[in-house]
Short mmCIF file of C-alpha atoms in Angstrom, two decimals:
data_model
loop_
_atom_site.label_atom_id
_atom_site.label_comp_id
_atom_site.label_asym_id
_atom_site.label_seq_id
_atom_site.Cartn_x
_atom_site.Cartn_y
_atom_site.Cartn_z
CA UNK K 22 42.13 -0.47 2.42
CA UNK K 23 39.10 1.35 1.07
CA UNK K 24 35.96 -0.70 0.50
CA UNK K 25 34.78 -0.64 -3.07
CA UNK K 26 31.58 1.12 -3.95
CA UNK K 27 28.44 -0.78 -4.96
CA UNK K 28 25.57 1.54 -5.78
CA UNK K 29 22.08 0.15 -5.30
CA UNK K 30 19.38 2.05 -7.15
CA UNK K 31 15.66 1.74 -6.50
CA UNK K 32 12.40 3.26 -7.63
CA UNK K 33 10.48 5.34 -5.14
CA UNK K 34 7.09 4.34 -3.83
CA UNK K 35 4.25 6.25 -5.53
CA UNK K 36 2.42 6.61 -2.23
CA UNK K 37 2.35 10.24 -1.09
CA UNK K 38 2.95 9.72 2.62
CA UNK K 39 6.14 7.65 2.47
CA UNK K 40 8.91 9.08 4.65
CA UNK K 41 11.61 6.41 4.61
CA UNK K 42 12.68 3.09 3.18
CA UNK K 43 13.87 -0.06 4.92
CA UNK K 44 16.48 -2.34 3.41
CA UNK K 45 17.03 -5.89 4.57
CA UNK K 46 20.03 -7.77 3.18
CA UNK K 47 19.99 -11.52 3.75
CA UNK K 48 21.82 -14.54 2.36
CA UNK K 49 20.01 -15.85 -0.68
CA UNK K 50 17.24 -18.23 0.22
CA UNK K 51 16.49 -16.76 3.63
CA UNK K 52 12.81 -17.14 4.47
CA UNK K 53 10.43 -15.09 6.57
CA UNK K 54 12.35 -11.90 5.90
CA UNK K 55 9.50 -9.68 7.04
CA UNK K 56 10.06 -10.90 10.59
CA UNK K 57 13.62 -9.61 10.64
CA UNK K 58 13.99 -6.52 12.77
CA UNK K 59 17.48 -5.76 11.47
CA UNK K 60 17.24 -3.30 8.61
CA UNK K 61 18.92 -0.25 7.22
CA UNK K 62 17.00 2.97 6.90
CA UNK K 63 17.31 4.75 3.57
CA UNK K 64 16.25 8.32 3.00
CA UNK K 65 14.44 7.92 -0.28
CA UNK K 66 17.06 9.46 -2.53
CA UNK K 67 16.72 6.52 -4.90
CA UNK K 68 20.23 5.18 -4.43
CA UNK K 69 22.52 3.91 -1.70
CA UNK K 70 26.20 3.03 -1.63
CA UNK K 71 26.47 -0.35 0.03
CA UNK K 72 30.19 0.12 0.46
CA UNK K 73 29.54 3.12 2.68
CA UNK K 74 27.49 1.11 5.15
CA UNK K 75 29.84 -0.21 7.83
CA UNK K 76 27.51 -3.08 8.70
CA UNK K 77 27.72 -4.42 5.15
CA UNK K 78 31.46 -4.25 4.70
CA UNK K 79 31.96 -7.89 5.72
CA UNK K 80 29.62 -9.26 3.09
CA UNK K 81 31.06 -12.03 0.98
CA UNK K 82 28.58 -14.23 -0.80
CA UNK K 83 25.25 -14.13 -2.62
CA UNK K 84 22.50 -12.03 -1.09
CA UNK K 85 18.86 -11.09 -1.51
CA UNK K 86 17.75 -7.49 -1.10
CA UNK K 87 14.33 -6.65 0.33
CA UNK K 88 13.25 -3.03 0.23
CA UNK K 89 10.04 -1.62 1.71
CA UNK K 90 8.49 1.82 2.02
CA UNK K 91 7.29 3.20 5.35
CA UNK K 92 4.78 6.00 5.77
CA UNK K 93 4.62 8.66 8.44
CA UNK K 94 2.36 6.49 10.56
CA UNK K 95 4.81 3.58 10.54
CA UNK K 96 2.91 1.39 8.11
CA UNK K 97 5.26 -0.73 6.00
CA UNK K 98 4.63 -1.70 2.40
CA UNK K 99 5.23 -5.01 0.71
CA UNK K 100 8.77 -5.66 -0.46
CA UNK K 101 10.49 -4.87 -3.67
CA UNK K 102 12.97 -7.72 -4.04
CA UNK K 103 16.25 -8.30 -5.84
CA UNK K 104 17.59 -11.84 -5.48
CA UNK K 105 20.94 -13.39 -6.09
CA UNK K 106 23.31 -10.43 -5.97
CA UNK K 107 26.94 -11.52 -5.53
CA UNK K 108 28.83 -9.21 -3.22
CA UNK K 109 32.42 -9.57 -2.09
CA UNK K 110 33.74 -6.80 0.11
CA UNK K 111 36.33 -9.00 1.77
CA UNK K 112 39.86 -9.14 0.50
CA UNK K 113 41.18 -12.66 -0.08
CA UNK K 114 43.47 -14.29 2.40
CA UNK K 115 47.07 -13.21 1.88
CA UNK K 116 49.46 -15.50 0.04
CA UNK K 117 51.61 -17.94 1.98
CA UNK K 118 55.08 -17.34 3.22
CA UNK K 119 57.66 -16.03 0.85
CA UNK K 120 60.84 -18.04 0.65
CA UNK K 121 63.91 -17.87 -1.47
CA UNK K 122 66.16 -20.50 -2.80
CA UNK K 123 69.64 -19.73 -3.76
CA UNK K 124 70.73 -21.71 -6.76
CA UNK K 125 74.21 -23.15 -6.96
CA UNK Z 19 2.47 -5.70 -7.33
CA UNK Z 20 -0.90 -5.94 -9.02
CA UNK Z 21 -4.23 -6.12 -7.31
CA UNK Z 22 -7.64 -6.91 -8.70
CA UNK Z 23 -9.63 -3.72 -8.66
CA UNK Z 24 -12.79 -5.70 -9.22
CA UNK Z 25 -12.35 -7.06 -5.75
CA UNK Z 26 -13.13 -3.62 -4.47
CA UNK Z 27 -16.46 -3.36 -6.21
CA UNK Z 28 -19.36 -3.15 -3.84
CA UNK Z 29 -23.04 -2.52 -4.09
CA UNK Z 30 -25.25 -0.36 -2.00
CA UNK Z 31 -28.90 -0.69 -1.29
CA UNK Z 32 -31.24 1.80 0.25
CA UNK Z 33 -30.55 2.67 3.84
CA UNK Z 34 -31.22 5.20 6.50
CA UNK Z 35 -29.13 4.34 9.49
CA UNK Z 36 -25.53 4.73 10.43
CA UNK Z 37 -22.95 2.58 12.12
CA UNK Z 38 -19.45 3.10 13.41
CA UNK Z 39 -18.37 -0.39 14.39
CA UNK Z 40 -18.12 -3.05 11.72
CA UNK Z 41 -18.93 -6.54 12.88
CA UNK Z 42 -18.12 -9.55 10.77
CA UNK Z 43 -17.19 -7.28 7.92
CA UNK Z 44 -14.53 -7.43 5.26
CA UNK Z 45 -11.52 -5.14 4.98
CA UNK Z 46 -10.35 -4.77 1.39
CA UNK Z 47 -6.70 -3.86 1.18
CA UNK Z 48 -5.26 -1.46 -1.34
CA UNK Z 49 -2.07 0.48 -1.67
CA UNK Z 50 -2.34 4.24 -1.57
CA UNK Z 51 -1.44 4.59 -5.23
CA UNK Z 52 -4.18 2.30 -6.49
CA UNK Z 53 -7.30 3.51 -8.23
CA UNK Z 54 -10.33 2.30 -6.30
CA UNK Z 55 -13.66 1.96 -8.02
CA UNK Z 56 -16.84 1.68 -6.00
CA UNK Z 57 -20.20 0.87 -7.51
CA UNK Z 58 -23.59 1.24 -5.89
CA UNK Z 59 -27.05 0.19 -6.83
CA UNK Z 60 -29.65 2.95 -7.02
CA UNK Z 61 -33.01 2.55 -5.39
CA UNK Z 62 -36.13 2.16 -7.53
CA UNK Z 63 -36.85 5.88 -7.70
CA UNK Z 64 -33.50 6.95 -9.15
CA UNK Z 65 -33.48 3.92 -11.36
CA UNK Z 66 -36.69 4.97 -13.06
CA UNK Z 67 -36.25 6.66 -16.39
CA UNK Z 68 -38.20 9.73 -15.39
CA UNK Z 69 -36.12 10.44 -12.31
CA UNK Z 70 -32.72 9.16 -13.34
CA UNK Z 71 -31.42 12.50 -14.60
CA UNK Z 72 -32.66 14.37 -11.55
CA UNK Z 73 -30.76 12.18 -9.10
CA UNK Z 74 -27.39 13.25 -7.92
CA UNK Z 75 -25.19 11.05 -5.78
CA UNK Z 76 -23.10 12.56 -3.03
CA UNK Z 77 -20.38 10.35 -1.62
CA UNK Z 78 -17.86 10.63 1.17
CA UNK Z 79 -14.77 8.68 2.15
CA UNK Z 80 -14.56 8.48 5.93
CA UNK Z 81 -11.52 7.74 8.04
CA UNK Z 82 -12.44 5.23 10.72
CA UNK Z 83 -13.15 4.87 13.53
CA UNK Z 84 -14.09 8.52 14.03
CA UNK Z 85 -15.81 8.97 10.67
CA UNK Z 86 -13.74 11.96 9.68
CA UNK Z 87 -14.51 13.01 6.13
CA UNK Z 88 -11.35 12.66 4.07
CA UNK Z 89 -12.71 13.04 0.59
CA UNK Z 90 -16.06 13.73 -1.02
CA UNK Z 91 -17.63 14.13 -4.40
CA UNK Z 92 -20.84 14.10 -6.35
CA UNK Z 93 -21.79 12.35 -9.54
CA UNK Z 94 -24.71 11.50 -11.75
CA UNK Z 95 -23.43 7.97 -12.19
CA UNK Z 96 -23.50 5.05 -9.83
CA UNK Z 97 -19.76 4.90 -9.33
CA UNK Z 98 -16.95 6.73 -7.59
CA UNK Z 99 -13.25 6.43 -8.36
CA UNK Z 100 -10.44 7.73 -6.20
CA UNK Z 101 -7.11 6.93 -4.61
CA UNK Z 102 -6.73 6.68 -0.86
CA UNK Z 103 -4.90 9.81 0.28
CA UNK Z 104 -2.88 8.04 2.95
CA UNK Z 105 -2.66 4.82 4.92
CA UNK Z 106 -5.50 3.99 7.23
CA UNK Z 107 -8.87 2.36 7.59
CA UNK Z 108 -11.75 3.88 5.67
CA UNK Z 109 -15.45 3.52 5.10
CA UNK Z 110 -17.48 4.84 2.19
CA UNK Z 111 -20.96 6.29 2.20
CA UNK Z 112 -23.28 7.67 -0.44
CA UNK Z 113 -26.71 9.29 -0.56
CA UNK Z 114 -29.08 10.20 -3.35
CA UNK Z 115 -30.29 13.77 -3.74
CA UNK Z 116 -33.15 15.11 -5.79
CA UNK Z 117 -33.04 18.79 -5.25
CA UNK Z 118 -33.58 19.82 -2.50
CA UNK Z 119 -34.15 16.49 -0.77
CA UNK Z 120 -31.66 13.77 0.02
CA UNK Z 121 -31.94 10.22 1.22
CA UNK Z 122 -30.09 8.94 4.23
CA UNK Z 123 -26.57 7.61 3.86
CA UNK Z 124 -25.75 4.12 2.72
CA UNK Z 125 -22.62 3.25 4.68
CA UNK Z 126 -20.29 0.50 3.59
CA UNK Z 127 -19.53 -0.76 7.08
CA UNK Z 128 -23.14 -1.67 7.65
CA UNK Z 129 -24.03 -5.18 6.69
CA UNK Z 130 -27.40 -4.04 5.36
CA UNK Z 131 -25.72 -1.56 3.01
CA UNK Z 132 -22.50 -3.21 1.90
CA UNK Z 133 -22.33 -6.16 -0.44
CA UNK Z 134 -19.36 -8.47 -0.82
CA UNK Z 135 -19.34 -11.13 -3.50
CA UNK Z 136 -23.07 -10.80 -3.91
CA UNK Z 137 -23.89 -11.20 -0.26
CA UNK Z 138 -24.92 -8.53 2.22
CA UNK Z 139 -21.86 -7.72 4.25
CA UNK Z 140 -20.22 -4.61 5.64
CA UNK Z 141 -16.83 -3.69 4.30
CA UNK Z 142 -14.01 -1.22 4.81
CA UNK Z 143 -10.94 -0.21 2.87
CA UNK Z 144 -7.51 -0.57 4.41
CA UNK Z 145 -4.83 1.48 2.69
CA UNK Z 146 -1.11 0.96 3.09
CA UNK Z 147 1.98 2.25 1.28
CA UNK Z 148 2.87 1.03 -2.17
CA UNK Z 149 6.18 -0.82 -2.37
CA UNK Z 150 9.26 0.80 -3.88
CA UNK Z 151 10.10 0.29 -7.52
CA UNK Z 152 12.64 -2.10 -8.98
CA UNK Z 153 16.07 -2.52 -7.44
CA UNK Z 154 19.19 -2.38 -9.58
CA UNK Z 155 22.95 -2.14 -9.07
CA UNK Z 156 25.79 -0.22 -10.58
#
């Protein structure tokens, strides 16, 4: 079953030497996000399809998005943050067993 | 994110010497898209009415620690405004010129030249990338 598409759009950093962006997706309320080494690298096109990222296809809940810009020397900016985004890529559990009753 | 540009204001006094290493100084942080305004205080000669119009100020932005000149300009005022061209650690220096003579440099990293919050103290500028814009979803 194909995962649905969720397009995240973001404004680009105005700094001239930015070469990539880092996206951290965490359950809402997670603290100390800057210490997390797990991030997705975005190319700076201004949008990303979350449904096309295999690592995100098990998301089911409410998440905060932290996006930073990185320059060619590896310096990372402060975050641009979006909080409280509900995402549900998981299909619900299937219904229970199917049974039949024959009347009469 | 908003930063207080006034926090980057600094004053210079007369000077002649030069330093590379900042000790007990202050590093002001700014993103590389921010306008930085630096103010210096002229010495008595250039402050005098007779000489004020003859004084020209030549300034340079130096990338530390090797003091590579990244940007320079000249002005008849006591201020310089610019944006940091890229991330890094920078110092600022300025000298007064009355054709054809110039003073020595006043260098921000030197405690006798830089002023922070009214007190003599060396300072540098640390530039880092500006954050991305707003995030939205479709």
